[in-house]
Short mmCIF file of C-alpha atoms in Angstrom, two decimals:
data_model
loop_
_atom_site.label_atom_id
_atom_site.label_comp_id
_atom_site.label_asym_id
_atom_site.label_seq_id
_atom_site.Cartn_x
_atom_site.Cartn_y
_atom_site.Cartn_z
CA MET N 1 0.00 0.00 0.00
CA SER N 2 1.34 3.41 -0.91
CA MET N 3 0.35 6.81 0.41
CA VAL N 4 -0.94 8.96 -2.41
CA CYS N 5 -1.97 11.99 -0.41
CA PHE N 6 -0.96 13.60 2.82
CA ARG N 7 -2.59 14.92 5.94
CA TYR N 8 -4.13 18.32 5.32
CA ALA N 9 -4.13 20.96 8.01
CA ARG N 10 -7.31 22.82 8.79
CA PHE N 11 -6.09 26.26 7.91
CA LEU N 12 -5.35 27.39 4.39
CA VAL N 13 -1.97 28.87 5.31
CA THR N 14 -0.77 25.56 6.75
CA LEU N 15 -2.27 23.68 3.82
CA LEU N 16 -0.28 25.73 1.34
CA ILE N 17 2.94 25.35 3.29
CA VAL N 18 2.54 21.58 3.46
CA TRP N 19 1.68 21.35 -0.22
CA PHE N 20 4.63 23.37 -1.46
CA THR N 21 7.12 21.63 0.80
CA LEU N 22 5.85 18.08 0.37
CA ALA N 23 4.26 18.03 -3.05
CA ALA N 24 7.42 16.99 -4.88
CA PRO N 25 8.12 13.72 -3.00
CA ILE N 26 4.43 12.84 -2.78
CA TRP N 27 4.03 13.40 -6.48
CA SER N 28 6.95 11.11 -7.31
CA GLU N 29 5.40 8.33 -5.22
CA THR N 30 2.03 8.62 -6.91
CA GLN N 31 3.08 8.69 -10.55
CA GLN N 32 2.21 5.00 -10.87
CA TYR N 33 -1.42 5.70 -9.79
CA GLU N 34 -2.08 9.01 -11.49
CA GLY N 35 -4.64 8.40 -14.21
CA HIS N 36 -5.50 4.84 -13.16
CA ARG N 37 -9.15 3.88 -13.00
CA ILE N 38 -10.73 4.12 -9.56
CA VAL N 39 -12.22 0.71 -8.75
CA ASP N 40 -13.74 1.60 -5.39
CA ILE N 41 -13.85 4.41 -2.81
CA GLN N 42 -13.82 3.33 0.84
CA PHE N 43 -13.90 5.05 4.23
CA SER N 44 -12.17 4.05 7.44
CA PRO N 45 -13.99 3.85 9.76
CA PRO N 46 -17.07 2.92 7.71
CA GLU N 47 -19.33 5.05 9.93
CA GLN N 48 -18.83 8.67 8.94
CA PRO N 49 -20.23 11.78 10.69
CA VAL N 50 -21.42 13.23 7.38
CA ALA N 51 -24.67 11.98 5.87
CA ALA N 52 -24.26 9.77 2.80
CA PRO N 53 -25.69 12.31 0.29
CA ASP N 54 -23.43 15.07 1.66
CA LEU N 55 -20.47 12.69 1.64
CA GLU N 56 -21.06 11.86 -2.00
CA THR N 57 -21.25 15.56 -2.85
CA ALA N 58 -18.04 16.41 -0.97
CA VAL N 59 -15.96 13.63 -2.53
CA THR N 60 -15.35 14.60 -6.15
CA LEU N 61 -13.59 11.29 -6.84
CA LYS N 62 -15.92 8.82 -8.54
CA PRO N 63 -15.59 5.09 -9.31
CA ASN N 64 -14.66 4.22 -12.88
CA THR N 65 -12.98 7.59 -13.40
CA PRO N 66 -9.25 8.33 -13.56
CA LEU N 67 -7.47 9.13 -10.28
CA ARG N 68 -6.40 12.77 -10.28
CA MET N 69 -4.46 14.35 -7.40
CA VAL N 70 -6.33 17.61 -7.88
CA ASP N 71 -9.58 15.73 -7.19
CA VAL N 72 -8.04 14.23 -4.05
CA ARG N 73 -7.11 17.68 -2.74
CA VAL N 74 -10.53 19.14 -3.54
CA SER N 75 -12.27 16.22 -1.83
CA ILE N 76 -10.21 16.65 1.34
CA GLU N 77 -10.86 20.39 1.41
CA LYS N 78 -14.60 19.86 1.06
CA LEU N 79 -14.64 17.26 3.81
CA TYR N 80 -12.75 19.60 6.13
CA ALA N 81 -15.19 22.38 5.28
CA THR N 82 -17.99 20.38 6.91
CA GLY N 83 -16.30 20.96 10.27
CA ARG N 84 -16.83 17.33 11.22
CA TYR N 85 -13.26 16.08 10.79
CA GLU N 86 -10.08 16.60 12.75
CA ASP N 87 -7.78 14.60 10.49
CA ILE N 88 -8.06 13.16 6.95
CA GLN N 89 -5.61 10.98 5.05
CA VAL N 90 -6.01 9.20 1.72
CA ASP N 91 -4.46 5.87 0.78
CA ALA N 92 -4.50 4.07 -2.56
CA GLU N 93 -3.66 0.47 -3.38
CA PRO N 94 -3.75 -1.46 -6.64
CA SER N 95 -6.73 -3.71 -7.30
CA GLY N 96 -6.90 -5.58 -10.58
CA ASP N 97 -6.49 -3.11 -13.39
CA GLY N 98 -7.28 -0.12 -11.15
CA VAL N 99 -6.86 1.32 -7.65
CA VAL N 100 -8.91 1.39 -4.47
CA VAL N 101 -8.99 4.82 -2.82
CA ARG N 102 -9.46 4.86 0.94
CA PHE N 103 -10.23 7.94 3.09
CA ILE N 104 -8.85 7.44 6.61
CA THR N 105 -10.58 9.93 8.89
CA ARG N 106 -10.61 11.00 12.50
CA ASN N 107 -13.69 12.80 13.68
CA SER N 108 -13.79 16.20 15.30
CA TRP N 109 -15.27 15.95 18.79
CA PHE N 110 -17.20 18.54 20.75
CA VAL N 111 -17.91 18.87 24.43
CA GLY N 112 -21.25 17.37 25.34
CA ARG N 113 -22.50 16.70 28.85
CA VAL N 114 -20.08 17.59 31.66
CA SER N 115 -20.82 16.27 35.14
CA ALA N 116 -19.11 15.53 38.42
CA ASP N 117 -20.32 13.74 41.52
CA GLY N 118 -19.17 11.39 44.24
CA ARG N 119 -18.48 11.57 47.93
CA VAL N 120 -18.31 15.33 48.26
CA ALA N 121 -20.03 17.37 50.95
CA ASP N 122 -21.27 20.75 49.72
CA PRO N 123 -19.43 23.02 49.02
CA PRO N 124 -18.69 22.53 46.22
CA ASN N 125 -21.88 21.23 44.65
CA PRO N 126 -21.98 19.20 41.41
CA GLY N 127 -22.72 22.27 39.29
CA GLN N 128 -19.74 24.16 40.68
CA MET N 129 -17.48 21.17 40.05
CA ALA N 130 -18.65 20.86 36.44
CA ASN N 131 -18.12 24.60 35.87
CA ALA N 132 -14.62 24.40 37.35
CA THR N 133 -13.50 22.18 34.46
CA ARG N 134 -14.05 25.10 32.04
CA LEU N 135 -15.37 22.60 29.49
CA GLN N 136 -18.13 24.45 27.66
CA LEU N 137 -20.93 22.71 25.79
CA GLY N 138 -20.24 22.66 22.06
CA GLN N 139 -16.60 23.70 22.16
CA PRO N 140 -14.06 21.53 20.26
CA PHE N 141 -12.75 18.74 22.45
CA HIS N 142 -9.33 17.09 22.50
CA GLU N 143 -8.22 14.58 25.09
CA GLU N 144 -5.39 16.87 26.15
CA ASP N 145 -8.09 19.31 27.33
CA MET N 146 -8.67 16.93 30.24
CA THR N 147 -5.41 18.03 31.85
CA GLN N 148 -6.59 21.61 32.35
CA ALA N 149 -10.07 20.38 33.28
CA GLU N 150 -8.62 18.27 36.10
CA ILE N 151 -6.43 21.16 37.24
CA GLY N 152 -9.47 23.44 37.47
CA LEU N 153 -11.53 20.88 39.36
CA ARG N 154 -8.71 20.08 41.79
CA LYS N 155 -8.19 23.78 42.49
CA LEU N 156 -11.85 24.17 43.38
CA LEU N 157 -11.72 21.16 45.70
CA ILE N 158 -8.54 22.40 47.37
CA ASP N 159 -9.99 25.90 47.80
CA ASP N 160 -12.90 24.25 49.61
CA GLY N 161 -10.56 22.32 51.89
CA TYR N 162 -10.33 18.99 50.07
CA TYR N 163 -6.56 18.66 49.76
CA GLU N 164 -6.57 14.86 49.49
CA ASN N 165 -9.05 14.56 46.63
CA GLN N 166 -8.96 11.86 43.99
CA LEU N 167 -10.47 12.13 40.51
CA GLN N 168 -11.53 9.46 38.05
CA PRO N 169 -12.35 11.03 34.68
CA ARG N 170 -14.45 9.13 32.17
CA ILE N 171 -15.12 10.08 28.56
CA GLU N 172 -18.01 8.67 26.57
CA TYR N 173 -17.85 9.32 22.83
CA ASP N 174 -21.12 9.53 20.91
CA ALA N 175 -20.27 9.03 17.24
CA ARG N 176 -23.79 9.94 16.17
CA THR N 177 -23.61 13.46 17.62
CA GLN N 178 -19.78 13.74 17.71
CA GLN N 179 -20.05 14.73 21.34
CA ALA N 180 -17.70 13.72 24.12
CA HIS N 181 -19.57 13.35 27.40
CA ILE N 182 -17.20 13.91 30.32
CA HIS N 183 -17.87 12.66 33.82
CA PHE N 184 -15.68 12.99 36.90
CA ILE N 185 -16.06 10.62 39.84
CA VAL N 186 -14.79 12.56 42.84
CA GLU N 187 -13.47 11.21 46.12
CA SER N 188 -13.03 14.36 48.15
CA GLY N 189 -11.33 12.94 51.22
CA PRO N 190 -11.66 14.81 54.54
CA ARG N 191 -12.12 18.57 54.60
CA ALA N 192 -9.22 20.43 56.20
CA LYS N 193 -9.61 22.95 59.00
CA TYR N 194 -7.89 26.26 59.56
CA ARG N 195 -5.08 26.74 62.01
CA THR N 196 -3.39 29.88 63.30
CA PRO N 197 -2.74 32.21 60.34
CA VAL N 198 0.68 33.62 59.59
CA VAL N 199 0.32 37.42 59.54
CA GLN N 200 3.08 39.72 58.33
CA GLY N 201 3.56 43.21 56.97
CA ASN N 202 2.92 46.76 58.15
CA LEU N 203 0.20 45.76 60.61
CA LYS N 204 -0.49 48.77 62.89
CA MET N 205 -2.79 46.38 64.77
CA ALA N 206 -2.25 43.52 67.21
CA VAL N 207 -1.97 40.13 65.52
CA ASP N 208 -4.59 38.55 67.80
CA LYS N 209 -7.12 41.21 66.73
CA ILE N 210 -6.41 40.44 63.08
CA ILE N 211 -6.87 36.70 63.68
CA THR N 212 -10.10 37.33 65.57
CA ALA N 213 -11.36 39.49 62.70
CA THR N 214 -11.00 36.59 60.24
CA ARG N 215 -13.62 34.57 62.16
CA TRP N 216 -11.85 31.41 61.13
CA ARG N 217 -11.71 30.35 64.78
CA ARG N 218 -14.84 29.26 66.62
CA ARG N 219 -15.81 31.78 69.28
CA ILE N 220 -17.67 29.75 71.89
CA ILE N 221 -16.71 26.09 71.61
CA GLY N 222 -13.17 26.81 70.46
CA GLY N 223 -11.22 25.16 67.68
CA TRP N 224 -11.16 26.15 64.04
CA HIS N 225 -13.76 26.14 61.28
CA PRO N 226 -13.53 23.82 58.25
CA VAL N 227 -11.95 25.41 55.19
CA THR N 228 -14.20 26.67 52.39
CA GLN N 229 -13.47 29.07 49.57
CA SER N 230 -16.16 31.52 50.64
CA ARG N 231 -15.05 31.44 54.29
CA THR N 232 -11.45 32.12 53.29
CA ARG N 233 -12.46 35.04 51.09
CA GLN N 234 -14.81 36.39 53.77
CA GLY N 235 -12.04 36.19 56.36
CA VAL N 236 -9.74 38.36 54.24
CA ASP N 237 -12.58 40.85 53.68
CA ASN N 238 -13.29 40.90 57.43
CA VAL N 239 -9.71 41.93 58.15
CA ARG N 240 -9.94 44.72 55.58
CA ARG N 241 -13.18 45.96 57.12
CA LYS N 242 -11.56 45.86 60.55
CA TYR N 243 -8.93 48.29 59.32
CA GLU N 244 -11.56 50.45 57.63
CA SER N 245 -13.46 50.70 60.91
CA ASN N 246 -10.30 52.36 62.24
CA ASN N 247 -10.32 54.77 59.26
CA ARG N 248 -7.46 53.00 57.52
CA LEU N 249 -9.26 53.20 54.18
CA MET N 250 -6.18 52.35 52.13
CA ALA N 251 -5.44 49.11 53.98
CA ALA N 252 -4.43 46.23 51.69
CA VAL N 253 -4.88 42.63 52.82
CA GLN N 254 -3.67 39.80 50.58
CA LEU N 255 -3.88 36.05 50.96
CA LYS N 256 -0.42 34.95 49.83
CA GLN N 257 -0.72 31.19 50.28
CA MET N 258 -2.41 28.35 52.16
CA ASP N 259 -0.01 25.88 53.83
CA TYR N 260 -1.52 22.41 54.28
CA ASP N 261 -0.18 20.00 56.89
CA ARG N 262 -1.16 16.50 55.77
CA ASP N 263 -0.42 14.96 59.19
CA THR N 264 -2.87 17.21 61.05
CA ARG N 265 -5.06 18.11 58.05
CA ARG N 266 -4.82 21.75 59.02
CA VAL N 267 -4.27 24.80 56.81
CA ALA N 268 -2.36 27.92 57.82
CA PRO N 269 -3.36 30.96 55.74
CA HIS N 270 -0.57 33.48 55.11
CA LEU N 271 -1.78 37.09 55.18
CA ASP N 272 0.26 40.02 53.94
CA VAL N 273 -1.05 43.29 55.40
CA ASP N 274 -0.28 46.93 54.67
CA ALA N 275 -2.35 48.99 57.08
CA GLY N 276 -1.80 52.30 55.30
CA PRO N 277 -2.38 55.65 57.00
CA ILE N 278 -5.43 56.76 58.93
CA VAL N 279 -7.65 58.72 56.53
CA ASP N 280 -9.89 61.29 58.18
CA ILE N 281 -12.59 62.63 55.85
CA LYS N 282 -14.80 65.34 57.27
CA ALA N 283 -17.18 68.03 56.09
CA VAL N 284 -16.51 71.70 56.79
CA GLY N 285 -19.31 74.25 56.46
CA ALA N 286 -22.23 71.84 56.72
CA LYS N 287 -23.19 68.82 58.74
CA VAL N 288 -22.75 65.47 56.99
CA SER N 289 -23.39 62.27 58.91
CA SER N 290 -20.90 59.45 58.82
CA LYS N 291 -23.46 57.33 56.95
CA ALA N 292 -24.04 60.02 54.32
CA MET N 293 -20.30 60.52 53.89
CA LYS N 294 -19.78 56.81 53.24
CA GLN N 295 -22.68 56.72 50.79
CA ASN N 296 -21.45 59.69 48.77
CA VAL N 297 -17.66 59.41 48.85
CA PRO N 298 -16.68 56.21 46.99
CA VAL N 299 -13.27 55.80 48.63
CA TYR N 300 -15.05 53.73 51.29
CA GLU N 301 -16.42 51.35 48.69
CA GLU N 302 -13.30 51.17 46.50
CA HIS N 303 -10.91 50.71 49.45
CA THR N 304 -8.49 53.27 48.08
CA VAL N 305 -8.03 57.03 47.93
CA ASP N 306 -7.34 58.85 44.68
CA ARG N 307 -8.32 62.14 43.09
CA ASP N 308 -10.96 60.70 40.77
CA LEU N 309 -12.84 59.14 43.68
CA LEU N 310 -12.60 62.36 45.70
CA VAL N 311 -13.95 64.38 42.74
CA GLU N 312 -16.83 61.93 42.44
CA GLY N 313 -17.51 62.38 46.14
CA GLN N 314 -17.50 66.15 45.61
CA ARG N 315 -20.20 65.86 42.92
CA ASN N 316 -22.26 63.44 44.99
CA LEU N 317 -22.23 65.69 48.05
CA ARG N 318 -23.23 68.71 45.93
CA ASP N 319 -26.11 66.74 44.42
CA GLU N 320 -27.12 65.56 47.88
CA PHE N 321 -27.45 69.13 49.17
CA GLN N 322 -29.12 70.39 46.01
CA ALA N 323 -31.69 67.63 46.41
CA ARG N 324 -32.40 69.04 49.89
CA GLY N 325 -33.18 72.46 48.47
CA TYR N 326 -29.72 74.05 48.53
CA PHE N 327 -29.71 74.57 44.78
CA GLU N 328 -26.66 76.85 44.87
CA ALA N 329 -24.55 74.47 46.97
CA GLU N 330 -20.84 74.37 46.15
CA VAL N 331 -18.46 71.66 47.32
CA GLU N 332 -14.69 71.47 47.06
CA PHE N 333 -12.17 69.20 48.73
CA LYS N 334 -8.76 69.86 50.18
CA GLU N 335 -6.14 67.21 50.85
CA GLN N 336 -3.72 67.69 53.72
CA LYS N 337 -0.22 66.23 53.73
CA LEU N 338 0.39 62.93 55.47
CA ILE N 339 1.55 63.74 58.99
CA ASN N 340 2.18 61.21 61.76
CA ASP N 341 0.49 58.33 59.92
CA LYS N 342 -2.64 60.43 59.31
CA ALA N 343 -4.05 61.95 56.13
CA GLU N 344 -6.85 64.50 56.39
CA ILE N 345 -9.32 65.30 53.61
CA ASP N 346 -11.73 68.18 54.11
CA TYR N 347 -14.83 68.74 52.00
CA LEU N 348 -15.49 72.48 52.04
CA ILE N 349 -19.22 73.07 51.63
CA ASN N 350 -20.97 76.38 50.90
CA LEU N 351 -24.70 75.73 51.02
CA GLY N 352 -26.05 79.12 49.98
CA LYS N 353 -29.75 79.85 50.42
CA ARG N 354 -32.32 77.13 50.63
CA HIS N 355 -34.82 77.15 47.78
CA GLN N 356 -37.92 75.35 46.70
CA MET N 357 -38.66 73.88 43.30
CA VAL N 358 -42.09 75.40 42.71
CA HIS N 359 -42.72 74.89 39.01
CA ILE N 360 -41.44 73.02 35.95
CA GLU N 361 -42.42 74.45 32.58
CA ILE N 362 -41.91 72.62 29.29
CA GLN N 363 -42.09 74.44 25.96
CA GLY N 364 -41.71 73.38 22.34
CA ASN N 365 -42.84 69.78 22.78
CA HIS N 366 -44.86 69.43 19.57
CA TYR N 367 -44.87 65.63 19.39
CA PHE N 368 -45.16 64.38 22.96
CA THR N 369 -47.53 65.71 25.60
CA THR N 370 -46.22 67.45 28.69
CA ASP N 371 -47.49 64.60 30.85
CA SER N 372 -45.57 62.08 28.73
CA LEU N 373 -42.36 64.02 29.28
CA ARG N 374 -42.98 64.69 32.97
CA GLU N 375 -43.35 61.00 33.78
CA ARG N 376 -39.80 60.47 32.51
CA MET N 377 -38.29 63.24 34.62
CA PHE N 378 -36.64 63.07 38.04
CA MET N 379 -37.05 66.76 38.92
CA THR N 380 -40.23 67.32 40.93
CA PRO N 381 -41.93 70.48 42.23
CA LYS N 382 -42.49 70.76 45.98
CA SER N 383 -45.22 68.60 47.43
CA PHE N 384 -46.20 66.92 50.66
CA GLN N 385 -43.71 64.16 49.88
CA PHE N 386 -40.94 66.53 48.74
CA ARG N 387 -41.05 69.62 50.94
CA HIS N 388 -38.50 71.52 48.85
CA GLY N 389 -39.06 69.70 45.60
CA ARG N 390 -36.44 67.56 43.98
CA TYR N 391 -33.69 69.30 42.03
CA SER N 392 -29.98 69.12 41.39
CA ASP N 393 -27.71 69.90 38.46
CA ALA N 394 -27.25 66.16 37.94
CA LEU N 395 -31.02 65.55 37.85
CA ARG N 396 -31.49 68.42 35.40
CA ARG N 397 -28.86 67.00 33.05
CA THR N 398 -30.37 63.54 33.37
CA ASP N 399 -33.84 64.85 32.49
CA GLU N 400 -32.49 66.73 29.47
CA GLU N 401 -30.81 63.55 28.22
CA SER N 402 -33.94 61.48 28.87
CA ILE N 403 -36.11 63.81 26.78
CA MET N 404 -33.55 63.94 23.95
CA ASN N 405 -33.33 60.15 23.88
CA LEU N 406 -37.11 59.88 23.66
CA TYR N 407 -37.24 62.16 20.62
CA ARG N 408 -34.24 60.52 18.94
CA GLU N 409 -35.76 57.07 19.35
CA ASN N 410 -38.77 58.38 17.45
CA GLY N 411 -36.81 59.78 14.51
CA PHE N 412 -36.00 63.33 15.66
CA ARG N 413 -32.23 63.02 15.29
CA ASP N 414 -31.47 66.75 15.49
CA VAL N 415 -33.53 67.46 18.61
CA GLN N 416 -32.06 69.88 21.13
CA VAL N 417 -33.17 70.24 24.75
CA ASN N 418 -32.02 73.20 26.83
CA SER N 419 -33.02 74.29 30.30
CA LYS N 420 -32.60 77.31 32.52
CA VAL N 421 -33.25 77.93 36.18
CA VAL N 422 -35.07 81.08 37.30
CA ASP N 423 -34.42 82.15 40.90
CA ASP N 424 -37.49 84.02 42.08
#
C-alpha cells in the first residue's frame, strides 16, 4: 500500500505550506497511480459523521474515473469544510487493473455533557465542580483538554478544603452526535480545617485582633472552622473591614498562600497586610453624617483614595445638598499632607440659600404631551412628599438627556433640549 496523499491541516496557510514543501516527493510516489481507473472508494472507519448524500457531494472522486491528485485535494478540502473532521488521510492500493482509494478519517469531537459527583459534601456542589473544568458545551474537544479540566476541578476542591481529593475522569464518545460526554467521579477525602494564620507586613494592629477578625476560629466552643473558599475570602474581607473601621481606608490585605499539613489536616493561611495611614474625611461648612459621607464618597467602597474618587464624592455631596433644596450648593475638597500616619481630607461646603422647586415648565414639545415628558423626569416640584421639591444639576442634566433620547428614538435626530433655572 502506498500513500498517495498527505494529511491536510485545517487552515489554508498551513495547507499551502505543506503542499509546497511536500508536493514533490508525494508526487513522485504517486506517478504509478495518477490516471488509473478508480475501482472503489472506501472510508475508514465505515461510519462517517457526514450523511451519505453530503459525503457523495463532498468527494469529487468517482468510481470508474481516472485518479487525479487535484480531485483528491478538492475532496479533502470539502470534507474539512464540513467541520466534522479533525484529520483526513487518503491511501490508494492497486486492485486488478485499477486502484482502491481509501479515506482514513478521525472525527472532530465537541464537548457534550459535563458532570461531576461522588463523595463530596457541599461546598462545592456538582454544578460548581462541572463549571470548574471550564469545558463548555459545544466547544471543540481534545483529550489533552482533560489536563486543564482536572487542574481546574482540583483547584476548586482544594480551595474548599479537600486537599486529598482523587479524581476518576471518564469520557463517553457519541459518534452519532460527535459529542464527548465527560464525567468525573470525585473522592473528596476529609475537609481540612484552619489553624493559626501567619500574619506579616505593616500591621499597625495587634496580631490577635487580626486573627479574631477573620472569624476562622470558633468563638464559643473553640477550635477552628472547616476550610471553604467563601469562608477564606470572607475572612480576608473581614480583616480589611476591621482596618476600615479604624479609618485606615487604604489598607491592603492579601492572601499569599495556604499551607496544608497532611499529618494534622490543618491549613495555615498566610496574610500580607499593609495597614496604610489613617484617613480622616470630614465636612466643613455643613453637617454630613458618617453614613451620608460613606454613601457619597466612593473611597469607602473602593478601598483606596485617589483624586478621581474624591472628585466623584464632591459631585455626589453637591447633588445631595441640592436635592435638599440648597440649589446653589458648592463643594470642594482639600487634601492635607500625610503627617504622623494620618491623612486628612476636608470637603469644604458652601450651602447658599435654601430654595424650593415650585414649578417646571416645558415648551416646544410638539410631538409628545407634557405629561408624557414629565413621567420620565426626576425633577419634581415641591409637594407633601418633597417639601422643597427635587432638584440638582445632575437631575437636570439627566432629564435633558432622557427627553432627547425619547425624541431621537422616534426619529428626531437633530432634537435639542435646553433648560434654565429662574431664581425668584
